[in-house]
Amino acid sequence: MSEARKNTEICLGELDQYYFGEGTHYEIYKKLGAHPIELDGKKGVYFAVWAPHAKEVSVVGDFNGWDKQANSMRRLEPIGFYEAFVEGALEGQMYKFLITTKEGKQIYKADPFANYAQLRPENASVVTNINNFSWGDKVWMKKREQKDMKKEPVSIYEVHPGSWRKHAEAEDEDGFYNYKELAHELTDYIKEMGYTHVELMGIAEYPYDGSWGYQVTGYYAPTSRYGTPADFMYLINYFHKNKIGVILDWVPAHFPRDEHGLADFDGEPLFEYADSRKGEHPDWGTKIFDYGKNEVRNFLIANALFWIEHYHIDGLRVDAVASMLYLDYGKNAGEWIPNKFGGNKNLEAMEFFKHLNSVVLGRNHGTMMIAEESTAWPKVTGKTEEDGLGFTFKWNMGWMNDFLEYIKLDPLFKKGAHNLMTFAMTYAYSENYILVLSHDEVVHLKRSVLSKMPGDYEEKIANAKTAYTYMMGHPGKKLLFMGQEFGQIQEWSEKRALDWHLLKEEPHKQLWNYQKELQKLYTKYPAMYERDTEPGGFEWINANDRERSIFSFVRWSETGKNNLLFICNFTPVEWKDYRVGIPYKKNVKLLLDSNEKQFGGTAEWTTRTFKAEKKECDGREYSVAFPMGPFSAAVFLF
């Protein structure tokens, strides 16, 4: 057993009950769950659980032969905690809580605060000590405190750890890389590509692989699919030592009905709303957390803090925010209950978000809370004191839908849909946005990003380079799902690894290399990120060239130096002498051209500097001209 903690640090007291009942016990995970301790000179494990509706609770496990009567737990009033110290219980032993309901039925439940669990399909909790890891990321954590993420470069690589890569000849059918293997392989890859952050899907323990981790049963346990909690800490530590930020998907919107999970935990609705019209998602077959209950809000807020403070996570991407905010989300008439004002807004969820974001961001400067919110709900990233929800960033789903709709079109029809690419700038500063091409867009017959493109194989590759350039130049932080950077052709499936063999094919290798150059530009030039949330950071040169389907714009830096001009051509037409207006008389330097030979195009530049001429274009007094390839994009420095 690892060194046991003293009982005074662990055992529940009156103040623990009071603050949990108030919804403000932000480190309740240090009390509830299973904790190796020393009590009166005896080593063992202290178990504690919240089960107010239970008639009786026992803890059963390897340490007592799963004997129902061996370790009955003592009830603490008034909150309904149960506690027990089991002498001789050891780390690594499995356990569950045996709950006797008011009706006398006995149900076995996994520990809601367990720090480790059995690998599915088994589902017992596992005693573990998560307090012995030696962190080596002090420099990262110190620098994080000083950051304003709205002004920092944020380019996120979204990863499903179980299918990013797999062992080709694995002993088991999963073939998973473990956390330590991922630490080295994924770090090397992210550093080579130039992403600033990795977003990990499916880390909190979940029973069904096909849910991708969005139906959680173990909110306080990194999934055992890839190793132990200590292994997961190694992964985060290694990322940080290599200057890579880590974001986790976090799911406070709903949870599954699995018998061992949170549903009807103590024989009655406890974590969920009791009325099924508020407590169930008909479409998803899941339960909805009761955001009006102090203890449930405490469970979730403490969980967010647990990942950020104990595991050093740099941000949480909060899943399905819209489903929490709207009482009628995914429901027909008669399937939901209006709020006290007769409306469809969940007032309790609104207050939960304000509380959550105020506490998490207030205690952890430089971290991020990111909302996946798919509607036009106002002030998602607004200040809580101004009736905003307080998130750092919001996924820009509107931009994503318009962007994908546009790039799917045949070039002949693009001029009729030109506004799809410009409309997002009409609301670009209403929130702090992240532009996303996520896993949701490459599954369920939606096809991969490359496969959405029109034209033949070569045209698809060229289109992808131009589309990604437009995305990188557009205001907003960035997120790209794994595999799309090299032109994955198949839709993503959690059951198989990405098609890495495509990198042996020259067009895919060229797209991949072009992506690396885009990422280098992004992190090198502050104009691409430091003014994402202010109108002065972006200016259209020509937003209305629908006949040629060309877009040109400038990203301005705070200093006025090293500004960037973007030009994106979404048709197969080549322009030998394309002219574009520039803001003032200054020569421009070509930094990146997707039509260069090294990226699969035809251009060979003998000079990369283009002279500003006093020729009116795009309503500007000065302009420059250069040859622009078909389906190409160019970025200039001025």
XYZ file of C-alpha atoms in Angstrom:
638
model
C 0.000 0.000 0.000
C 1.144 3.544 -0.720
C 1.715 5.739 2.272
C -1.646 6.160 4.017
C -3.010 9.605 4.811
C -3.990 10.517 8.342
C -7.649 10.155 9.267
C -8.028 13.848 10.166
C -7.487 14.738 6.493
C -10.145 12.358 5.280
C -12.993 11.537 7.633
C -16.222 13.460 7.237
C -17.179 16.073 9.784
C -20.067 18.449 10.431
C -18.594 21.170 8.242
C -18.286 18.738 5.344
C -21.980 18.009 5.596
C -22.857 21.683 5.876
C -20.846 22.854 2.875
C -21.913 19.923 0.700
C -25.509 20.713 1.575
C -24.868 24.313 0.573
C -23.271 23.196 -2.691
C -19.907 24.799 -1.921
C -17.671 21.934 -0.783
C -15.329 22.261 -3.737
C -12.941 19.535 -2.573
C -15.542 17.011 -1.450
C -13.735 14.401 -3.582
C -11.065 14.344 -0.880
C -13.678 13.065 1.572
C -16.138 10.918 -0.381
C -14.983 7.806 -2.204
C -12.291 5.378 -1.066
C -9.150 6.677 0.650
C -6.270 4.658 2.137
C -5.684 6.028 5.657
C -4.282 5.130 9.036
C -6.838 5.163 11.854
C -5.814 4.571 15.468
C -2.575 3.015 14.285
C -4.326 0.642 11.892
C -3.993 0.822 8.130
C -6.975 0.381 5.889
C -9.383 2.268 3.651
C -11.976 4.879 4.568
C -15.126 4.619 2.447
C -17.801 7.310 2.233
C -20.827 7.773 -0.008
C -23.851 10.053 -0.315
C -27.077 8.002 -0.336
C -29.778 9.895 1.604
C -32.722 7.734 0.436
C -31.046 4.440 1.389
C -32.299 2.334 4.274
C -28.853 0.768 4.746
C -25.487 0.798 2.963
C -22.626 -1.692 3.140
C -19.298 -1.665 1.358
C -18.407 -5.004 -0.241
C -15.277 -6.015 -2.064
C -12.196 -8.154 -2.324
C -11.235 -7.228 1.239
C -14.283 -8.953 2.750
C -15.057 -11.633 0.179
C -17.996 -9.535 -1.050
C -19.808 -10.388 2.183
C -22.967 -8.266 2.455
C -22.863 -8.155 6.244
C -19.146 -7.703 6.815
C -18.835 -3.919 6.604
C -22.044 -2.056 7.273
C -21.643 1.715 6.950
C -22.622 4.304 9.544
C -25.159 6.947 8.505
C -24.328 10.576 9.195
C -27.148 13.063 9.568
C -28.519 15.348 8.303
C -27.053 15.031 4.807
C -27.300 11.279 4.321
C -23.612 10.395 4.108
C -22.513 6.855 4.955
C -18.992 6.017 6.148
C -16.918 2.984 7.122
C -13.273 2.232 7.854
C -12.175 -1.203 6.663
C -9.001 -2.311 8.352
C -6.629 -4.210 6.098
C -8.274 -3.124 2.858
C -5.607 -2.514 0.220
C -4.953 -0.539 -2.901
C -5.916 -2.423 -6.028
C -8.847 -4.180 -4.390
C -12.246 -3.925 -6.037
C -15.378 -2.755 -4.271
C -18.969 -1.569 -4.622
C -21.586 -0.076 -2.370
C -24.464 -2.403 -1.552
C -27.491 -0.187 -1.054
C -30.674 -1.400 0.598
C -33.545 0.762 -0.617
C -36.523 1.895 1.409
C -38.495 -0.948 -0.179
C -35.855 -3.455 0.942
C -34.368 -4.085 -2.495
C -30.585 -4.521 -2.614
C -28.645 -2.856 -5.443
C -24.916 -2.795 -6.154
C -23.477 0.559 -7.176
C -20.035 1.661 -8.273
C -18.596 4.529 -6.244
C -19.539 7.931 -7.788
C -16.264 9.346 -6.416
C -14.057 6.357 -7.287
C -10.660 7.320 -8.703
C -10.244 4.106 -10.664
C -12.489 1.378 -12.081
C -12.333 -2.058 -13.628
C -11.921 -2.333 -17.376
C -15.258 -2.818 -19.093
C -17.318 -4.965 -19.291
C -16.596 -5.312 -15.558
C -17.593 -2.278 -13.546
C -16.456 -2.445 -9.933
C -14.589 0.483 -8.413
C -10.929 0.001 -7.475
C -9.203 1.351 -4.369
C -6.342 3.588 -5.418
C -4.199 6.372 -4.030
C -3.867 9.325 -6.398
C -1.781 11.511 -4.091
C 1.698 10.098 -4.624
C 2.510 11.335 -8.118
C 5.551 13.617 -8.385
C 4.668 16.415 -10.792
C 7.366 18.035 -12.904
C 5.357 20.756 -14.639
C 5.929 23.632 -12.223
C 7.197 25.950 -14.959
C 4.138 25.305 -17.127
C 1.705 25.800 -14.249
C 3.377 29.047 -13.189
C 3.270 30.476 -16.709
C -0.350 29.394 -17.098
C -1.409 31.641 -14.255
C -0.207 34.701 -16.173
C -2.032 33.973 -19.441
C -5.055 35.638 -20.957
C -6.151 32.848 -23.266
C -8.166 35.197 -25.472
C -4.842 36.682 -26.617
C -2.869 33.425 -26.748
C -2.486 31.048 -29.702
C -4.934 28.168 -29.303
C -4.799 25.532 -32.036
C -6.337 22.318 -30.745
C -5.791 18.778 -32.007
C -8.867 16.761 -31.004
C -7.979 13.159 -30.221
C -9.835 9.981 -29.374
C -7.001 8.123 -27.595
C -8.267 4.635 -28.387
C -8.302 5.108 -32.140
C -5.594 7.681 -32.871
C -3.213 4.795 -33.320
C -3.436 1.129 -32.413
C -0.851 -1.579 -31.961
C -0.860 -3.506 -35.222
C -0.329 -6.881 -33.600
C -1.898 -6.480 -30.191
C -2.422 -9.313 -27.748
C -5.959 -8.072 -27.090
C -8.508 -6.994 -29.678
C -8.472 -3.345 -28.558
C -4.864 -2.654 -29.449
C -4.932 0.503 -27.362
C -1.855 2.586 -26.719
C -1.582 3.095 -22.971
C -1.275 6.545 -21.393
C 2.522 6.366 -21.235
C 2.846 5.291 -24.849
C 0.455 8.042 -25.872
C 2.506 10.544 -23.878
C 5.545 10.001 -26.065
C 3.958 9.196 -29.431
C 1.310 11.920 -29.287
C 3.685 14.543 -27.911
C 6.169 13.920 -30.716
C 3.395 14.180 -33.275
C 1.824 17.346 -31.846
C 5.209 19.044 -31.631
C 5.968 18.111 -35.229
C 2.593 19.438 -36.387
C 2.752 22.607 -34.274
C -0.546 22.408 -32.381
C -0.648 24.277 -29.081
C -3.201 22.055 -27.322
C -4.584 18.544 -27.398
C -8.223 17.836 -26.564
C -8.823 14.325 -25.274
C -12.146 12.581 -25.772
C -13.496 9.931 -23.442
C -11.251 10.175 -20.394
C -13.767 9.963 -17.524
C -14.731 6.296 -17.117
C -17.565 5.012 -19.293
C -18.959 1.535 -20.010
C -19.790 1.617 -23.735
C -17.082 2.264 -26.339
C -19.650 3.380 -28.900
C -20.589 6.380 -26.739
C -17.016 7.716 -27.266
C -16.973 8.661 -23.578
C -20.068 10.865 -23.615
C -22.050 8.577 -21.311
C -20.022 8.652 -18.118
C -20.326 6.408 -15.075
C -17.050 7.337 -13.342
C -16.717 11.115 -13.228
C -13.657 11.022 -10.947
C -11.803 8.160 -12.656
C -9.640 8.293 -15.800
C -10.714 5.350 -17.917
C -8.816 2.145 -17.261
C -8.784 1.403 -21.015
C -5.382 3.055 -21.223
C -3.884 2.488 -17.788
C -3.927 3.722 -14.207
C -4.551 7.189 -12.738
C -0.791 7.522 -12.208
C -0.257 6.715 -15.880
C -2.749 9.429 -16.815
C -0.894 11.925 -14.629
C 2.298 10.920 -16.429
C 0.593 11.768 -19.728
C -0.473 15.254 -18.582
C 2.884 15.913 -16.965
C 4.708 14.906 -20.146
C 2.504 17.119 -22.305
C 3.187 20.080 -20.028
C 6.934 19.519 -19.968
C 6.759 19.710 -23.760
C 4.673 22.921 -23.693
C 1.426 21.306 -24.837
C -1.827 22.337 -23.160
C -4.454 19.706 -22.350
C -8.226 20.038 -22.677
C -10.678 17.337 -21.595
C -14.177 16.703 -22.846
C -16.470 17.029 -19.834
C -20.069 15.841 -19.728
C -22.282 17.474 -17.065
C -25.381 17.293 -19.288
C -26.471 13.695 -18.791
C -25.473 10.214 -17.667
C -26.463 6.670 -18.700
C -28.947 4.330 -17.071
C -26.430 1.522 -16.413
C -27.365 -0.349 -13.250
C -24.008 0.240 -11.568
C -24.015 3.977 -12.325
C -25.660 7.130 -11.006
C -29.208 6.425 -12.175
C -31.598 5.938 -9.213
C -28.451 5.679 -7.150
C -29.993 5.002 -3.733
C -33.202 3.450 -5.001
C -34.686 6.776 -6.026
C -33.696 9.644 -8.326
C -30.773 11.300 -6.586
C -28.427 12.804 -9.155
C -31.221 13.249 -11.721
C -34.453 15.238 -11.689
C -37.210 13.086 -10.205
C -39.802 14.077 -12.812
C -38.954 12.265 -16.044
C -40.066 15.325 -18.043
C -37.025 17.127 -16.646
C -34.855 14.143 -15.779
C -34.646 12.195 -19.020
C -33.442 12.748 -22.594
C -35.873 10.813 -24.837
C -33.509 10.891 -27.837
C -30.429 9.755 -25.941
C -32.010 7.403 -23.414
C -30.043 9.080 -20.630
C -30.710 10.866 -17.338
C -30.392 14.624 -16.786
C -28.612 15.978 -13.717
C -30.777 17.893 -11.221
C -29.179 21.348 -11.382
C -31.590 22.624 -8.755
C -30.101 20.372 -6.056
C -27.145 21.843 -4.160
C -25.436 18.502 -3.675
C -25.646 17.628 -7.395
C -24.226 21.003 -8.405
C -21.481 20.395 -5.850
C -20.735 16.956 -7.339
C -20.248 18.510 -10.783
C -18.385 21.667 -9.813
C -16.032 19.719 -7.560
C -15.490 17.333 -10.479
C -14.465 20.156 -12.803
C -12.054 21.413 -10.142
C -10.789 17.861 -9.585
C -9.601 17.554 -13.177
C -8.132 21.032 -13.316
C -6.539 21.200 -9.874
C -5.595 17.602 -9.148
C -4.782 16.459 -12.682
C -3.474 19.847 -13.898
C -5.865 19.940 -16.881
C -5.756 23.290 -18.702
C -9.348 23.470 -19.841
C -12.654 21.680 -20.069
C -14.767 21.508 -23.202
C -18.296 21.270 -21.808
C -20.419 18.960 -23.925
C -24.049 19.523 -24.958
C -24.549 22.875 -23.242
C -27.693 23.621 -25.278
C -29.334 20.446 -23.962
C -28.835 21.783 -20.442
C -30.068 25.304 -21.108
C -33.330 24.393 -22.868
C -35.986 22.424 -21.019
C -37.539 21.340 -24.312
C -34.285 20.250 -25.964
C -35.014 17.130 -28.033
C -38.527 16.899 -26.578
C -42.000 17.134 -28.021
C -44.992 18.929 -26.524
C -46.011 17.290 -23.273
C -42.536 15.829 -22.704
C -41.151 18.829 -20.810
C -42.077 21.211 -17.998
C -41.876 25.007 -18.449
C -39.975 27.081 -15.901
C -41.752 29.212 -13.308
C -42.179 31.988 -15.866
C -43.682 29.626 -18.431
C -40.599 29.591 -20.642
C -38.280 26.879 -21.968
C -35.079 28.050 -20.278
C -33.658 25.918 -17.493
C -33.042 28.633 -14.911
C -31.256 26.172 -12.624
C -28.791 25.174 -15.350
C -28.116 28.858 -16.049
C -27.210 29.452 -12.412
C -25.141 26.274 -12.384
C -23.009 27.520 -15.279
C -22.476 30.908 -13.657
C -21.412 29.244 -10.410
C -19.244 26.672 -12.196
C -17.340 29.135 -14.364
C -16.911 31.715 -11.622
C -15.353 29.165 -9.289
C -13.236 27.244 -11.799
C -11.812 30.288 -13.575
C -11.606 32.341 -10.389
C -9.446 29.707 -8.700
C -7.425 28.770 -11.787
C -6.272 31.748 -13.819
C -5.154 30.892 -17.330
C -7.427 27.875 -17.698
C -10.322 27.624 -20.140
C -13.982 26.677 -19.903
C -15.279 25.988 -23.409
C -18.960 25.648 -24.291
C -20.219 23.370 -27.023
C -23.402 25.415 -27.441
C -25.221 25.026 -30.751
C -27.822 27.802 -30.571
C -27.855 31.595 -30.461
C -28.108 31.731 -26.665
C -26.780 35.200 -25.721
C -23.678 35.922 -23.663
C -22.351 32.381 -23.373
C -18.898 33.915 -22.924
C -20.269 37.035 -21.281
C -19.317 38.021 -17.743
C -21.467 36.462 -15.045
C -21.913 39.844 -13.347
C -23.500 41.030 -16.613
C -25.831 38.011 -16.767
C -23.507 36.026 -19.011
C -22.712 32.351 -18.462
C -19.015 33.050 -17.912
C -17.380 30.626 -20.356
C -13.970 31.488 -21.797
C -14.835 30.331 -25.312
C -17.749 28.979 -27.302
C -17.566 26.556 -30.220
C -18.667 28.412 -33.367
C -21.161 25.891 -34.711
C -22.739 28.435 -37.056
C -19.428 29.075 -38.786
C -18.785 25.336 -38.996
C -22.140 24.563 -40.633
C -21.816 27.374 -43.187
C -18.170 26.560 -43.930
C -18.830 22.867 -44.542
C -21.897 23.629 -46.642
C -19.803 25.920 -48.837
C -16.802 23.669 -49.341
C -19.064 20.762 -50.379
C -20.419 22.726 -53.346
C -19.272 22.280 -56.893
C -17.304 25.394 -57.958
C -20.076 26.253 -60.460
C -22.500 26.804 -57.597
C -20.190 28.492 -55.101
C -20.946 32.017 -56.341
C -24.571 31.514 -55.338
C -23.547 30.628 -51.792
C -20.766 33.203 -51.332
C -22.389 34.645 -48.220
C -21.956 31.335 -46.384
C -18.284 32.194 -46.008
C -18.756 35.817 -45.012
C -21.814 35.667 -42.766
C -19.876 34.587 -39.656
C -18.114 37.946 -39.581
C -21.445 39.656 -38.859
C -21.462 38.034 -35.405
C -17.771 37.165 -34.946
C -17.393 39.344 -31.837
C -20.670 38.514 -30.111
C -18.818 35.710 -28.302
C -15.237 34.507 -27.857
C -15.204 31.781 -30.478
C -13.344 28.616 -31.382
C -13.681 27.511 -35.010
C -14.207 23.759 -34.997
C -14.047 20.849 -37.390
C -14.663 18.193 -34.770
C -15.369 14.476 -34.575
C -19.104 15.144 -34.894
C -18.585 16.289 -38.485
C -16.843 13.122 -39.723
C -19.179 10.358 -38.459
C -22.703 9.033 -39.075
C -22.445 9.216 -42.884
C -21.231 12.827 -42.827
C -17.932 11.711 -44.423
C -14.440 12.958 -43.656
C -13.533 16.578 -44.408
C -11.583 15.551 -47.525
C -14.416 13.355 -48.787
C -16.858 16.252 -48.512
C -14.877 18.161 -51.144
C -16.055 18.271 -54.780
C -13.962 17.244 -57.752
C -11.430 14.555 -58.412
C -8.781 13.333 -55.998
C -6.253 16.096 -56.738
C -8.926 18.782 -56.584
C -10.116 17.527 -53.205
C -6.589 17.810 -51.814
C -6.157 21.318 -53.264
C -9.575 22.353 -51.945
C -8.660 21.100 -48.479
C -5.496 23.220 -48.385
C -7.435 26.334 -49.369
C -10.238 25.599 -46.893
C -7.811 25.048 -44.012
C -6.027 28.302 -44.900
C -9.306 30.196 -44.752
C -10.063 28.599 -41.388
C -6.653 29.463 -39.946
C -6.918 33.066 -41.111
C -10.468 33.640 -39.884
C -10.864 35.190 -36.381
C -11.320 32.618 -33.639
C -9.225 29.930 -32.005
C -8.947 26.628 -33.907
C -9.827 22.955 -33.461
C -9.293 20.125 -35.918
C -10.171 16.478 -35.364
C -7.421 13.915 -35.783
C -6.858 12.512 -39.262
C -8.263 15.508 -41.082
C -4.806 17.098 -41.139
C -3.556 14.525 -43.660
C -6.801 13.931 -45.533
C -8.341 10.887 -43.860
C -10.703 9.371 -46.436
C -12.770 6.978 -44.336
C -15.250 8.247 -41.802
C -13.886 8.028 -38.289
C -14.741 4.982 -36.184
C -13.667 4.357 -32.605
C -13.086 0.719 -33.597
C -10.103 1.304 -35.876
C -6.972 3.422 -36.059
C -6.607 6.352 -38.411
C -5.441 5.552 -41.933
C -1.803 6.439 -41.352
C -0.810 4.517 -44.479
C -2.157 7.475 -46.484
C 0.983 9.413 -45.554
C 2.874 7.098 -47.900
C 0.896 8.639 -50.754
C 2.377 11.899 -52.015
C -0.822 14.030 -52.139
C -1.668 13.227 -48.518
C 1.932 13.831 -47.447
C 1.827 17.205 -49.205
C -1.435 18.180 -47.478
C 0.092 17.092 -44.159
C 3.235 19.166 -44.786
C 1.114 22.155 -45.767
C -0.798 21.850 -42.495
C 2.488 21.982 -40.614
C 3.420 25.198 -42.391
C 0.039 26.708 -41.556
C 0.532 25.849 -37.886
C 3.995 27.421 -37.923
C 2.551 30.652 -39.309
C -0.183 30.594 -36.693
C 2.146 30.434 -33.719
C 4.813 32.698 -35.245
C 2.633 35.696 -36.108
C 0.533 37.202 -33.294
C -1.721 38.861 -35.889
C -3.335 35.443 -36.328
C -4.503 35.122 -32.725
C -3.941 38.068 -30.377
C -6.942 40.088 -31.619
C -9.415 37.259 -32.211
C -12.057 38.844 -29.997
C -11.840 42.473 -31.173
C -13.031 43.950 -34.487
C -9.756 45.786 -35.102
C -7.945 42.503 -35.697
C -9.674 41.699 -38.990
C -10.508 43.597 -42.170
C -12.026 42.436 -45.439
C -10.140 43.453 -48.570
C -12.833 41.963 -50.774
C -15.732 40.037 -49.277
C -17.895 40.304 -52.391
C -15.943 38.656 -55.207
C -18.629 36.032 -55.689
C -18.109 35.670 -59.459
C -14.564 34.430 -58.930
C -15.267 32.843 -55.516
C -12.170 34.499 -54.066
C -11.940 35.904 -50.537
C -9.271 38.348 -49.385
C -8.760 39.811 -45.927
C -6.159 41.154 -43.504
C -5.309 40.108 -39.980
C -3.914 43.094 -38.069
C -1.459 42.811 -35.184
C -1.631 44.931 -32.053
C 1.636 46.677 -32.934
C 0.666 47.348 -36.533
C 3.687 45.347 -37.674
C 3.841 41.917 -39.287
C 0.265 42.015 -40.536
C -0.977 39.225 -42.782
C -2.916 39.271 -46.054
C -4.924 36.142 -46.945
C -6.253 35.286 -50.397
C -8.295 32.117 -50.966
C -9.417 30.928 -54.399
C -12.157 28.268 -54.278
C -12.439 27.599 -58.036
C -10.271 25.685 -60.547
C -9.553 28.917 -62.441
C -5.917 30.014 -62.642
C -5.167 33.761 -62.558
C -1.865 34.685 -64.234
C -1.956 38.226 -62.879
C -4.366 38.324 -59.948
C -4.576 41.804 -58.448
C -5.603 42.541 -54.878
C -5.928 45.822 -53.040
C -3.704 46.540 -50.053
C -4.351 48.967 -47.180
C -1.347 51.203 -47.856
C 1.776 51.476 -49.960
C 4.050 48.693 -48.818
C 5.617 45.729 -50.560
C 4.293 42.385 -49.504
C 6.223 39.176 -48.897
C 4.770 35.792 -49.797
C 4.942 33.520 -46.761
C 2.920 30.552 -47.953
C 1.357 29.431 -51.221
C -0.638 26.205 -51.341
C 0.114 25.960 -55.072
C 3.864 25.576 -54.554
C 5.450 22.447 -55.983
C 6.424 21.151 -52.549
C 2.703 21.014 -51.688
C 1.638 19.385 -54.935
C 1.055 22.497 -57.044
C 2.875 24.034 -59.990
C 4.315 27.314 -58.655
C 8.062 27.866 -58.418
C 8.859 31.250 -56.945
C 12.043 33.079 -57.999
C 11.042 36.022 -55.825
C 8.713 36.171 -52.844
C 8.436 39.947 -52.647
C 5.742 41.773 -54.602
C 5.835 45.511 -55.161
C 2.974 47.769 -54.166
C 1.698 49.678 -57.201
C -0.452 52.790 -57.329
C -3.296 51.004 -59.099
C -6.783 51.129 -57.657
C -8.231 47.719 -56.752
C -10.846 46.583 -54.246
C -11.483 50.237 -53.402
C -7.840 50.713 -52.380
C -5.387 53.188 -53.844
C -2.571 50.625 -53.888
C -2.486 47.007 -54.966
C -0.219 44.095 -55.806
C -0.450 41.484 -58.538
C 0.773 37.903 -58.567
C -0.038 34.602 -60.323
C -2.647 32.622 -58.390
C -3.152 28.924 -58.961
C -6.456 27.053 -59.162
C -7.975 25.972 -55.835
C -5.166 27.755 -54.011
C -4.506 30.044 -51.092
C -1.713 32.514 -50.399
C -0.597 34.339 -47.273
C 1.478 37.535 -47.447
C 3.341 39.532 -44.803
C 3.264 43.332 -44.860
